[in-house]
Structures are given as structure tokens and as C-alpha cells.
Amino acid sequence: MMKHFATTFFLLLSLSACNDQREAVHTVKAIINETTSLVKQATDPDNDSVKIVGDLILSGKSIWNDNEKYLKPLMDSLATSDYAKSEYYFKVFGKICEQADGYVGEELGTYILDYFQKDPQKFLRHSALVSNDIVGKMGYEAGVEMAMREEHPEQAFQQLIKTTKEHLPNLTEDQKEKLNEFFRKMKEGIKAGA
């Protein structure tokens, strides 16, 4: 990358001596766009790599070190509208939850709360893919996020419970258990985040 910046710098110097300023500006913009594109390609993980890292995490590999730069794209993939892919990324997300701390732990709550509020039925169907402990951790992190996001988090929490139960009247026993665990830990997260 440093090589590209050095080349750009020397090219800018030589172009500044040109008589035609418009041509020089056009050339400089093209060089900047190409350099920006190269930098972006070097730092943005591609979709194939994200899936490969997701597979590694599912097989028990650490989310840290080399895999760390893929965590955000993996968590972003949770919002996919493709049902089969969303199941896969929910399982990966569960594995991320198992290992998360620090800044990753802080980001989990945003993803979980948004995912749950958007489609609690999908969340409950996918919750069968992870343990009750992970569902509890998700609830806790969602509660912390709600405490930071809402002016009156306890009222927002009660409204979420009411709305969820109205929209999901026919839950299986396992789903009820997962939902109760999610809300129980969410309440703890709200208290911790307040």
C-alpha cells in the first residue's frame, strides 16, 4: 500500500507541472479512485472468505486473531432474508456469542435486539439451533442494548413482552422455554445497563 501512496505522491508532483490543470485534476482523481479501490479490496473481506471463516468458527475455531476481521460481516449476515442462510448465520452468531467479550460483546446486543424485534418468530425458530445458555446470553446483551437505547427501558421491555406474546400465541413448549429464558436474561441486562 505504501508503494501506491508513494507513486501517487510523485505522480501528483509531476502533474502539478502540467499546463492543463483540468487534465491534471482528472488524472489525479483517477489515481485517487484506483488507490482507494485497492485499499478497500485489501481491507474488506470477500463473501467466500466470510463463509469459510463461518465454517471454521462452527467447527470450534477461535473468533479472535485472523478471524476477527470477519466478525462484523458474519454478524451483518444475520439479517439475510434467505431462510437457509439465516439459519446458518444464526448458528455462527451463537458461536460468536459463546466467545465474545470486549467490543464484540458490546456489539452483540444491537444485532440481537434488532433481529428479535424485526421477527421474534424467526428468532424463536432459530433458537432451537443453539443452547438455552446462548439464548440467555443473547437476551442479556439485548437487555443491555435496550437500556442504552431507550429512555424508559423497563416500559419498552414490558411492551416488547406484550407485543411478542400477542403475535406468537401458539408456541411449542421448547419455544416458550427459550422465550422465557431470553426475557429473564434480558431483564438482567436492562438492570445491568441502566
XYZ file of N, CA, C and O in Angstrom:
776
model
N 0.815 -1.184 0.000
C 0.000 0.000 0.000
C 0.865 1.256 0.000
O 0.544 2.233 -0.646
N 1.933 1.223 0.758
C 2.813 2.386 0.833
C 3.383 2.708 -0.533
O 3.534 3.870 -0.885
N 3.633 1.659 -1.316
C 4.161 1.823 -2.665
C 3.182 2.626 -3.526
O 3.574 3.512 -4.279
N 1.866 2.312 -3.386
C 0.846 3.027 -4.154
C 0.778 4.491 -3.753
O 0.598 5.372 -4.600
N 0.877 4.764 -2.464
C 0.825 6.147 -1.999
C 2.051 6.941 -2.454
O 1.937 8.095 -2.837
N 3.220 6.288 -2.438
C 4.434 6.963 -2.897
C 4.324 7.271 -4.388
O 4.672 8.365 -4.846
N 3.834 6.307 -5.164
C 3.644 6.518 -6.595
C 2.670 7.666 -6.839
O 2.901 8.526 -7.688
N 1.584 7.671 -6.094
C 0.591 8.737 -6.221
C 1.207 10.092 -5.913
O 0.989 11.071 -6.641
N 2.003 10.157 -4.877
C 2.628 11.419 -4.480
C 3.542 11.947 -5.587
O 3.470 13.108 -5.974
N 4.404 11.074 -6.108
C 5.327 11.516 -7.160
C 4.588 11.866 -8.450
O 4.968 12.789 -9.160
N 3.518 11.164 -8.735
C 2.715 11.488 -9.903
C 2.047 12.848 -9.745
O 1.982 13.627 -10.688
N 1.598 13.130 -8.549
C 0.993 14.436 -8.276
C 2.001 15.562 -8.476
O 1.670 16.620 -9.019
N 3.216 15.334 -8.024
C 4.257 16.348 -8.212
C 4.509 16.615 -9.689
O 4.609 17.768 -10.122
N 4.615 15.546 -10.469
C 4.889 15.735 -11.893
C 3.699 16.353 -12.614
O 3.869 17.159 -13.521
N 2.482 16.000 -12.198
C 1.299 16.568 -12.825
C 1.108 18.038 -12.497
O 0.526 18.785 -13.275
N 1.599 18.444 -11.360
C 1.442 19.846 -10.982
C 2.210 20.763 -11.921
O 1.902 21.939 -12.052
N 3.188 20.204 -12.615
C 3.954 20.997 -13.570
C 3.237 21.103 -14.913
O 3.636 21.888 -15.770
N 2.191 20.325 -15.120
C 1.445 20.357 -16.381
C 0.760 21.702 -16.570
O 0.304 22.325 -15.624
N 0.637 22.097 -17.825
C -0.043 23.345 -18.145
C -1.558 23.196 -18.065
O -2.250 24.118 -17.671
N -2.061 22.031 -18.454
C -3.506 21.834 -18.485
C -3.983 21.337 -17.120
O -3.904 20.153 -16.805
N -4.486 22.249 -16.320
C -4.901 21.919 -14.954
C -6.081 20.936 -14.932
O -6.150 20.071 -14.073
N -7.006 21.063 -15.899
C -8.161 20.156 -15.913
C -7.717 18.707 -16.142
O -8.208 17.796 -15.502
N -6.796 18.518 -17.045
C -6.292 17.174 -17.313
C -5.567 16.627 -16.088
O -5.711 15.465 -15.722
N -4.812 17.480 -15.426
C -4.089 17.066 -14.223
C -5.065 16.665 -13.125
O -4.888 15.634 -12.469
N -6.123 17.454 -12.927
C -7.116 17.148 -11.889
C -7.820 15.830 -12.212
O -8.021 14.982 -11.338
N -8.182 15.634 -13.480
C -8.846 14.395 -13.894
C -7.949 13.184 -13.621
O -8.395 12.158 -13.107
N -6.679 13.298 -13.957
C -5.728 12.216 -13.745
C -5.548 11.932 -12.251
O -5.525 10.770 -11.827
N -5.444 12.986 -11.469
C -5.292 12.825 -10.017
C -6.516 12.125 -9.435
O -6.394 11.206 -8.620
N -7.711 12.525 -9.852
C -8.933 11.876 -9.348
C -8.946 10.391 -9.707
O -9.324 9.550 -8.891
N -8.533 10.060 -10.917
C -8.490 8.655 -11.339
C -7.515 7.861 -10.473
O -7.805 6.734 -10.065
N -6.366 8.457 -10.197
C -5.364 7.782 -9.364
C -5.887 7.589 -7.944
O -5.748 6.513 -7.354
N -6.519 8.617 -7.402
C -7.082 8.522 -6.040
C -8.151 7.444 -5.996
O -8.193 6.631 -5.070
N -9.039 7.405 -7.008
C -10.087 6.384 -7.041
C -9.495 4.980 -7.110
O -9.953 4.067 -6.431
N -8.469 4.795 -7.923
C -7.832 3.485 -8.042
C -7.150 3.087 -6.738
O -7.268 1.950 -6.278
N -6.462 4.032 -6.102
C -5.788 3.754 -4.830
C -6.811 3.414 -3.756
O -6.639 2.465 -2.993
N -7.913 4.180 -3.704
C -8.972 3.916 -2.727
C -9.559 2.529 -2.945
O -9.797 1.789 -1.990
N -9.775 2.158 -4.200
C -10.302 0.844 -4.516
C -9.350 -0.263 -4.067
O -9.775 -1.270 -3.505
N -8.044 -0.066 -4.289
C -7.053 -1.071 -3.864
C -7.027 -1.211 -2.348
O -6.951 -2.319 -1.816
N -7.099 -0.098 -1.645
C -7.110 -0.132 -0.180
C -8.364 -0.847 0.304
O -8.318 -1.685 1.198
N -9.520 -0.530 -0.287
C -10.773 -1.167 0.108
C -10.715 -2.675 -0.119
O -11.118 -3.454 0.732
N -10.187 -3.098 -1.277
C -10.074 -4.524 -1.566
C -9.168 -5.226 -0.558
O -9.405 -6.371 -0.197
N -8.136 -4.537 -0.105
C -7.190 -5.145 0.832
C -7.766 -5.283 2.229
O -7.345 -6.126 2.999
N -8.759 -4.444 2.567
C -9.286 -4.460 3.935
C -10.666 -5.092 4.054
O -11.055 -5.508 5.134
N -11.454 -5.162 2.975
C -12.795 -5.733 3.029
C -12.745 -7.227 2.746
O -12.267 -7.643 1.693
N -13.257 -8.031 3.669
C -13.288 -9.462 3.408
C -14.313 -9.789 2.316
O -15.366 -9.185 2.264
N -14.000 -10.737 1.450
C -14.947 -11.122 0.412
C -15.910 -12.169 0.969
O -15.679 -12.769 2.010
N -17.016 -12.391 0.244
C -18.068 -13.297 0.707
C -17.582 -14.724 0.897
O -17.995 -15.402 1.840
N -16.719 -15.196 -0.001
C -16.199 -16.559 0.135
C -15.401 -16.715 1.428
O -15.547 -17.706 2.142
N -14.578 -15.733 1.735
C -13.775 -15.787 2.956
C -14.657 -15.739 4.194
O -14.397 -16.422 5.186
N -15.718 -14.939 4.150
C -16.645 -14.843 5.285
C -17.271 -16.206 5.549
O -17.330 -16.669 6.690
N -17.710 -16.887 4.495
C -18.317 -18.216 4.650
C -17.291 -19.223 5.175
O -17.598 -20.043 6.041
N -16.076 -19.163 4.677
C -15.017 -20.074 5.135
C -14.753 -19.862 6.620
O -14.658 -20.827 7.389
N -14.658 -18.608 7.042
C -14.424 -18.321 8.457
C -15.635 -18.748 9.288
O -15.483 -19.277 10.391
N -16.839 -18.557 8.755
C -18.040 -19.041 9.448
C -17.964 -20.541 9.683
O -18.263 -21.027 10.781
N -17.545 -21.277 8.670
C -17.386 -22.734 8.809
C -16.332 -23.077 9.865
O -16.517 -24.007 10.661
N -15.232 -22.334 9.866
C -14.179 -22.572 10.858
C -14.690 -22.328 12.276
O -14.423 -23.106 13.191
N -15.430 -21.244 12.457
C -15.977 -20.925 13.786
C -16.955 -22.010 14.225
O -16.943 -22.441 15.379
N -17.781 -22.490 13.296
C -18.712 -23.570 13.634
C -17.981 -24.852 14.020
O -18.482 -25.638 14.821
N -16.799 -25.043 13.452
C -16.033 -26.259 13.776
C -15.218 -26.113 15.059
O -14.506 -27.024 15.440
N -15.325 -24.938 15.722
C -14.671 -24.766 17.014
C -13.476 -23.837 17.024
O -12.830 -23.677 18.062
N -13.149 -23.232 15.900
C -12.006 -22.304 15.863
C -12.347 -21.013 16.602
O -13.494 -20.619 16.713
N -11.333 -20.343 17.054
C -11.488 -19.092 17.790
C -11.996 -17.980 16.878
O -11.664 -17.930 15.692
N -12.775 -17.080 17.452
C -13.245 -15.921 16.690
C -12.170 -14.835 16.631
O -12.299 -13.877 15.876
N -11.115 -14.989 17.387
C -10.105 -13.941 17.504
C -8.975 -14.131 16.498
O -8.997 -15.040 15.692
N -7.998 -13.270 16.569
C -6.801 -13.274 15.706
C -7.185 -13.117 14.238
O -7.833 -12.161 13.879
N -6.796 -14.057 13.384
C -7.035 -13.928 11.939
C -8.521 -13.850 11.593
O -8.896 -13.257 10.589
N -9.364 -14.466 12.396
C -10.799 -14.488 12.102
C -11.513 -13.216 12.547
O -12.647 -12.974 12.147
N -10.874 -12.413 13.350
C -11.523 -11.242 13.945
C -12.057 -10.253 12.906
O -13.139 -9.696 13.070
N -11.335 -10.070 11.808
C -11.778 -9.087 10.810
C -13.043 -9.541 10.076
O -13.681 -8.762 9.390
N -13.421 -10.806 10.246
C -14.621 -11.330 9.599
C -15.855 -11.287 10.513
O -16.950 -11.617 10.076
N -15.678 -10.895 11.761
C -16.793 -10.939 12.704
C -17.940 -10.007 12.309
O -19.101 -10.399 12.350
N -17.628 -8.795 11.939
C -18.695 -7.852 11.574
C -19.459 -8.335 10.343
O -20.697 -8.370 10.374
N -18.767 -8.743 9.255
C -19.538 -9.269 8.122
C -20.356 -10.517 8.484
O -21.457 -10.700 7.975
N -19.830 -11.354 9.368
C -20.594 -12.523 9.800
C -21.841 -12.103 10.571
O -22.928 -12.642 10.349
N -21.691 -11.141 11.463
C -22.845 -10.680 12.230
C -23.832 -9.931 11.335
O -25.043 -10.060 11.500
N -23.327 -9.165 10.375
C -24.203 -8.475 9.417
C -25.026 -9.477 8.616
O -26.172 -9.209 8.265
N -24.450 -10.636 8.337
C -25.129 -11.660 7.542
C -26.331 -12.248 8.257
O -27.187 -12.883 7.624
N -26.436 -12.029 9.529
C -27.586 -12.492 10.295
C -28.884 -11.915 9.726
O -29.937 -12.536 9.806
N -28.824 -10.747 9.122
C -30.011 -10.061 8.620
C -30.437 -10.527 7.223
O -31.381 -9.980 6.665
N -29.793 -11.555 6.678
C -30.164 -12.020 5.345
C -31.626 -12.449 5.295
O -32.156 -12.973 6.273
N -32.263 -12.227 4.159
C -33.669 -12.626 4.016
C -33.791 -14.086 3.559
O -34.869 -14.664 3.629
N -32.712 -14.694 3.105
C -32.700 -16.093 2.692
C -32.762 -16.965 3.948
O -31.858 -16.939 4.779
N -33.840 -17.764 4.064
C -34.074 -18.503 5.309
C -32.960 -19.506 5.619
O -32.497 -19.583 6.757
N -32.526 -20.264 4.618
C -31.463 -21.258 4.860
C -30.171 -20.576 5.302
O -29.498 -21.036 6.222
N -29.836 -19.469 4.649
C -28.630 -18.735 5.042
C -28.795 -18.145 6.433
O -27.843 -18.107 7.208
N -30.008 -17.676 6.757
C -30.199 -17.075 8.081
C -30.040 -18.118 9.185
O -29.533 -17.810 10.258
N -30.441 -19.361 8.921
C -30.210 -20.435 9.898
C -28.714 -20.638 10.120
O -28.256 -20.761 11.253
N -27.986 -20.706 9.023
C -26.537 -20.896 9.094
C -25.887 -19.764 9.897
O -25.110 -20.012 10.829
N -26.211 -18.519 9.553
C -25.573 -17.389 10.223
C -26.032 -17.245 11.675
O -25.298 -16.737 12.504
N -27.234 -17.734 11.993
C -27.666 -17.734 13.383
C -26.797 -18.693 14.197
O -26.395 -18.376 15.315
N -26.483 -19.847 13.624
C -25.599 -20.798 14.320
C -24.208 -20.191 14.507
O -23.618 -20.312 15.584
N -23.695 -19.536 13.472
C -22.391 -18.872 13.588
C -22.467 -17.783 14.656
O -21.566 -17.663 15.492
N -23.548 -17.021 14.632
C -23.733 -15.957 15.614
C -23.737 -16.533 17.031
O -23.158 -15.955 17.951
N -24.379 -17.689 17.202
C -24.374 -18.353 18.504
C -22.967 -18.700 18.959
O -22.619 -18.520 20.137
N -22.133 -19.170 18.034
C -20.736 -19.481 18.375
C -19.957 -18.208 18.711
O -19.101 -18.220 19.596
N -20.255 -17.135 18.002
C -19.612 -15.848 18.316
C -20.013 -15.420 19.724
O -19.176 -14.977 20.510
N -21.297 -15.598 20.053
C -21.779 -15.249 21.402
C -21.043 -16.026 22.485
O -20.761 -15.489 23.557
N -20.738 -17.292 22.224
C -20.033 -18.115 23.208
C -18.681 -17.527 23.572
O -18.252 -17.606 24.716
N -17.999 -16.928 22.592
C -16.627 -16.465 22.804
C -16.508 -14.951 22.990
O -15.443 -14.466 23.345
N -17.569 -14.234 22.724
C -17.486 -12.766 22.661
C -17.235 -12.130 24.023
O -17.778 -12.543 25.034
N -16.379 -11.133 23.985
C -16.186 -10.231 25.112
C -15.671 -8.921 24.529
O -15.503 -8.791 23.318
N -15.447 -7.962 25.370
C -14.918 -6.684 24.901
C -15.824 -6.016 23.884
O -17.049 -6.039 24.012
N -15.228 -5.453 22.852
C -16.001 -4.695 21.871
C -16.997 -5.569 21.109
O -18.069 -5.118 20.731
N -16.666 -6.845 20.885
C -17.598 -7.729 20.177
C -18.824 -7.981 21.058
O -19.953 -7.947 20.582
N -18.603 -8.201 22.345
C -19.712 -8.392 23.272
C -20.647 -7.198 23.284
O -21.870 -7.346 23.363
N -20.074 -6.012 23.183
C -20.894 -4.797 23.181
C -21.744 -4.691 21.915
O -22.843 -4.163 21.950
N -21.234 -5.186 20.790
C -21.983 -5.104 19.532
C -23.090 -6.151 19.434
O -24.059 -5.963 18.699
N -22.952 -7.247 20.157
C -23.938 -8.322 20.067
C -25.357 -7.831 20.354
O -26.297 -8.206 19.658
N -25.487 -7.017 21.374
C -26.818 -6.557 21.789
C -27.575 -5.838 20.697
O -28.788 -6.025 20.539
N -26.880 -5.035 19.927
C -27.523 -4.304 18.833
C -28.097 -5.275 17.814
O -29.253 -5.164 17.406
N -27.267 -6.234 17.400
C -27.720 -7.213 16.411
C -28.890 -8.034 16.940
O -29.874 -8.261 16.239
N -28.791 -8.499 18.172
C -29.821 -9.376 18.727
C -31.136 -8.636 18.906
O -32.199 -9.134 18.519
N -31.079 -7.450 19.491
C -32.314 -6.704 19.726
C -33.005 -6.390 18.406
O -34.221 -6.578 18.276
N -32.249 -5.922 17.417
C -32.844 -5.615 16.113
C -33.431 -6.866 15.467
O -34.532 -6.837 14.915
N -32.704 -7.976 15.536
C -33.154 -9.236 14.942
C -34.436 -9.726 15.620
O -35.389 -10.107 14.951
N -34.446 -9.677 16.934
C -35.619 -10.144 17.678
C -36.823 -9.252 17.410
O -37.929 -9.741 17.167
N -36.639 -7.922 17.454
C -37.758 -7.003 17.247
C -38.324 -7.125 15.827
O -39.526 -6.996 15.633
N -37.468 -7.379 14.863
C -37.913 -7.484 13.476
C -38.760 -8.730 13.252
O -39.778 -8.688 12.565
N -38.342 -9.856 13.827
C -39.063 -11.108 13.589
C -38.862 -12.079 14.758
O -38.025 -12.984 14.691
N -39.627 -11.891 15.845
C -39.448 -12.779 17.004
C -39.747 -14.244 16.688
O -39.144 -15.140 17.277
N -40.653 -14.493 15.739
C -40.963 -15.876 15.374
C -39.750 -16.549 14.732
O -39.408 -17.684 15.051
N -39.074 -15.844 13.847
C -37.863 -16.373 13.214
C -36.778 -16.591 14.265
O -36.076 -17.608 14.247
N -36.643 -15.637 15.187
C -35.669 -15.782 16.266
C -35.948 -17.068 17.055
O -35.035 -17.843 17.334
N -37.201 -17.294 17.404
C -37.539 -18.490 18.182
C -37.327 -19.776 17.391
O -36.862 -20.773 17.947
N -37.650 -19.760 16.106
C -37.383 -20.958 15.295
C -35.879 -21.246 15.262
O -35.452 -22.374 15.418
N -35.091 -20.196 15.069
C -33.642 -20.365 15.010
C -33.037 -20.672 16.382
O -31.966 -21.274 16.460
N -33.703 -20.275 17.447
C -33.153 -20.512 18.783
C -33.016 -21.997 19.089
O -32.239 -22.390 19.954
N -33.735 -22.833 18.349
C -33.596 -24.284 18.518
C -32.210 -24.757 18.080
O -31.789 -25.857 18.441
N -31.493 -23.926 17.342
C -30.163 -24.288 16.827
C -29.048 -24.052 17.834
O -27.908 -24.452 17.597
N -29.370 -23.360 18.934
C -28.363 -23.030 19.947
C -28.880 -23.437 21.325
O -30.070 -23.669 21.513
N -27.987 -23.488 22.282
C -28.370 -23.898 23.636
C -29.147 -22.797 24.363
O -29.121 -21.627 23.968
N -29.818 -23.197 25.443
C -30.525 -22.221 26.278
C -29.558 -21.201 26.872
O -29.924 -20.039 27.063
N -28.343 -21.635 27.174
C -27.345 -20.702 27.711
C -27.042 -19.591 26.707
O -26.909 -18.431 27.081
N -26.926 -19.954 25.440
C -26.648 -18.956 24.400
C -27.855 -18.044 24.221
O -27.711 -16.826 24.075
N -29.052 -18.606 24.239
C -30.264 -17.776 24.152
C -30.294 -16.797 25.326
O -30.619 -15.617 25.174
N -29.892 -17.272 26.505
C -29.826 -16.393 27.676
C -28.802 -15.285 27.494
O -29.060 -14.127 27.828
N -27.632 -15.638 26.955
C -26.611 -14.615 26.720
C -27.115 -13.587 25.709
O -26.883 -12.382 25.855
N -27.801 -14.065 24.687
C -28.378 -13.148 23.702
C -29.384 -12.208 24.373
O -29.397 -11.003 24.109
N -30.214 -12.765 25.232
C -31.197 -11.945 25.941
C -30.533 -10.894 26.812
O -30.947 -9.728 26.835
N -29.485 -11.303 27.512
C -28.762 -10.370 28.380
C -28.195 -9.198 27.565
O -28.369 -8.037 27.925
N -27.533 -9.526 26.468
C -26.928 -8.481 25.636
C -27.998 -7.584 25.013
O -27.812 -6.370 24.891
N -29.131 -8.168 24.621
C -30.242 -7.363 24.090
C -30.784 -6.429 25.170
O -31.154 -5.284 24.892
N -30.821 -6.903 26.417
C -31.272 -6.064 27.530
C -30.343 -4.897 27.785
O -30.794 -3.764 28.018
N -29.040 -5.146 27.743
C -28.063 -4.062 27.916
C -28.256 -3.028 26.811
O -28.270 -1.821 27.064
N -28.446 -3.513 25.586
C -28.662 -2.601 24.449
C -29.944 -1.794 24.642
O -29.972 -0.588 24.399
N -31.004 -2.445 25.093
C -32.269 -1.737 25.311
C -32.107 -0.665 26.377
O -32.643 0.437 26.253
N -31.359 -0.959 27.429
C -31.124 0.021 28.494
C -30.399 1.253 27.962
O -30.663 2.378 28.408
N -29.494 1.048 27.003
C -28.758 2.178 26.432
C -29.581 2.918 25.375
O -29.438 4.118 25.213
N -30.439 2.202 24.688
C -31.184 2.752 23.557
C -32.446 3.497 23.975
O -32.812 4.505 23.358
N -33.134 2.998 24.969
C -34.451 3.522 25.345
C -34.375 4.485 26.529
O -33.619 4.254 27.474
N -35.191 5.514 26.469
C -35.264 6.457 27.592
C -35.893 5.788 28.817
O -35.489 6.016 29.947
N -36.905 4.959 28.568
C -37.579 4.203 29.635
C -37.496 2.713 29.288
O -38.458 2.128 28.776
N -36.344 2.103 29.540
C -36.136 0.722 29.090
C -37.106 -0.290 29.698
O -37.509 -1.234 29.014
N -37.506 -0.102 30.942
C -38.428 -1.058 31.569
C -39.783 -1.047 30.860
O -40.375 -2.100 30.622
N -40.254 0.139 30.497
C -41.524 0.237 29.762
C -41.385 -0.384 28.373
O -42.281 -1.110 27.912
N -40.281 -0.116 27.715
C -40.043 -0.686 26.382
C -39.972 -2.211 26.475
O -40.485 -2.914 25.590
N -39.360 -2.717 27.537
C -39.253 -4.154 27.755
C -40.637 -4.771 27.942
O -40.972 -5.788 27.324
N -41.461 -4.173 28.784
C -42.820 -4.690 29.016
C -43.640 -4.671 27.725
O -44.400 -5.601 27.452
N -43.469 -3.623 26.940
C -44.186 -3.532 25.661
C -43.708 -4.620 24.703
O -44.514 -5.222 23.983
N -42.409 -4.893 24.700
C -41.866 -5.948 23.848
C -42.438 -7.310 24.237
O -42.817 -8.100 23.369
N -42.513 -7.580 25.528
C -43.094 -8.846 26.001
C -44.548 -8.959 25.535
O -44.962 -9.983 24.987
N -45.321 -7.901 25.736
C -46.741 -7.893 25.369
C -46.916 -8.120 23.870
O -47.699 -8.982 23.442
N -46.199 -7.366 23.070
C -46.303 -7.477 21.617
C -45.883 -8.864 21.137
O -46.542 -9.459 20.279
N -44.805 -9.388 21.701
C -44.315 -10.706 21.298
C -45.351 -11.772 21.600
O -45.655 -12.616 20.750
N -45.918 -11.736 22.783
C -46.900 -12.758 23.165
C -48.182 -12.648 22.351
O -48.816 -13.658 22.050
N -48.553 -11.426 21.955
C -49.739 -11.250 21.108
C -49.514 -11.837 19.720
O -50.429 -12.411 19.135
N -48.306 -11.674 19.190
C -48.020 -12.133 17.838
C -47.619 -13.613 17.783
O -47.588 -14.196 16.696
N -47.308 -14.197 18.917
C -46.877 -15.601 18.943
C -47.692 -16.401 19.959
O -47.165 -16.897 20.955
N -48.979 -16.561 19.705
C -49.811 -17.246 20.714
C -49.626 -18.763 20.759
O -49.889 -19.380 21.777
N -49.185 -19.392 19.692
C -49.130 -20.862 19.620
C -47.696 -21.374 19.615
O -47.233 -21.968 18.638
N -47.011 -21.195 20.709
C -45.622 -21.633 20.818
C -45.545 -23.055 21.349
O -46.376 -23.480 22.152
N -44.508 -23.767 20.922
C -44.254 -25.086 21.484
C -43.687 -24.894 22.896
O -43.276 -23.784 23.266
N -43.622 -25.967 23.645
C -43.063 -25.884 24.999
C -41.595 -25.445 24.962
O -41.157 -24.640 25.783
N -40.850 -25.977 23.986
C -39.443 -25.599 23.861
C -39.310 -24.115 23.533
O -38.452 -23.422 24.085
N -40.150 -23.610 22.638
C -40.111 -22.191 22.286
C -40.480 -21.312 23.478
O -39.868 -20.272 23.705
N -41.474 -21.747 24.248
C -41.850 -20.984 25.455
C -40.675 -20.919 26.433
O -40.403 -19.880 27.020
N -40.002 -22.059 26.590
C -38.854 -22.112 27.492
C -37.742 -21.178 27.013
O -37.163 -20.429 27.802
N -37.461 -21.205 25.707
C -36.431 -20.320 25.151
C -36.832 -18.860 25.309
O -36.006 -18.025 25.678
N -38.089 -18.544 25.022
C -38.557 -17.166 25.133
C -38.488 -16.688 26.578
O -38.038 -15.566 26.841
N -38.885 -17.538 27.517
C -38.814 -17.154 28.933
C -37.369 -16.910 29.365
O -37.088 -15.962 30.100
N -36.461 -17.761 28.912
C -35.041 -17.580 29.237
C -34.510 -16.284 28.615
O -33.781 -15.527 29.254
N -34.888 -16.023 27.376
C -34.465 -14.802 26.685
C -34.933 -13.576 27.475
O -34.139 -12.671 27.764
N -36.210 -13.546 27.841
C -36.750 -12.387 28.561
C -36.195 -12.273 29.986
O -35.948 -11.178 30.476
N -35.978 -13.421 30.648
C -35.428 -13.395 32.010
C -34.029 -12.762 31.999
O -33.727 -11.880 32.803
N -33.209 -13.190 31.059
C -31.850 -12.638 30.977
C -31.858 -11.206 30.428
O -31.016 -10.394 30.778
N -32.835 -10.912 29.591
C -32.952 -9.555 29.065
C -33.221 -8.574 30.210
O -32.650 -7.488 30.252
N -34.072 -8.979 31.134
C -34.374 -8.136 32.291
C -33.098 -7.883 33.105
O -32.847 -6.762 33.562
N -32.282 -8.918 33.269
C -30.999 -8.753 33.973
C -30.098 -7.767 33.222
O -29.413 -6.943 33.840
N -30.079 -7.879 31.908
C -29.260 -6.978 31.097
C -29.722 -5.538 31.204
O -28.906 -4.603 31.240
N -31.024 -5.343 31.258
C -31.566 -3.978 31.405
C -31.096 -3.378 32.739
O -30.665 -2.228 32.787
N -31.175 -4.170 33.796
C -30.726 -3.672 35.122
C -29.238 -3.363 35.097
O -28.800 -2.359 35.665
N -28.450 -4.211 34.441
C -27.004 -4.008 34.386
C -26.653 -2.789 33.529
O -25.682 -2.071 33.822
N -27.433 -2.534 32.487
C -27.132 -1.429 31.583
C -27.701 -0.097 32.005
O -27.352 0.941 31.437
N -28.586 -0.120 32.993
C -29.240 1.137 33.415
C -28.298 2.028 34.214
O -27.351 1.642 34.803
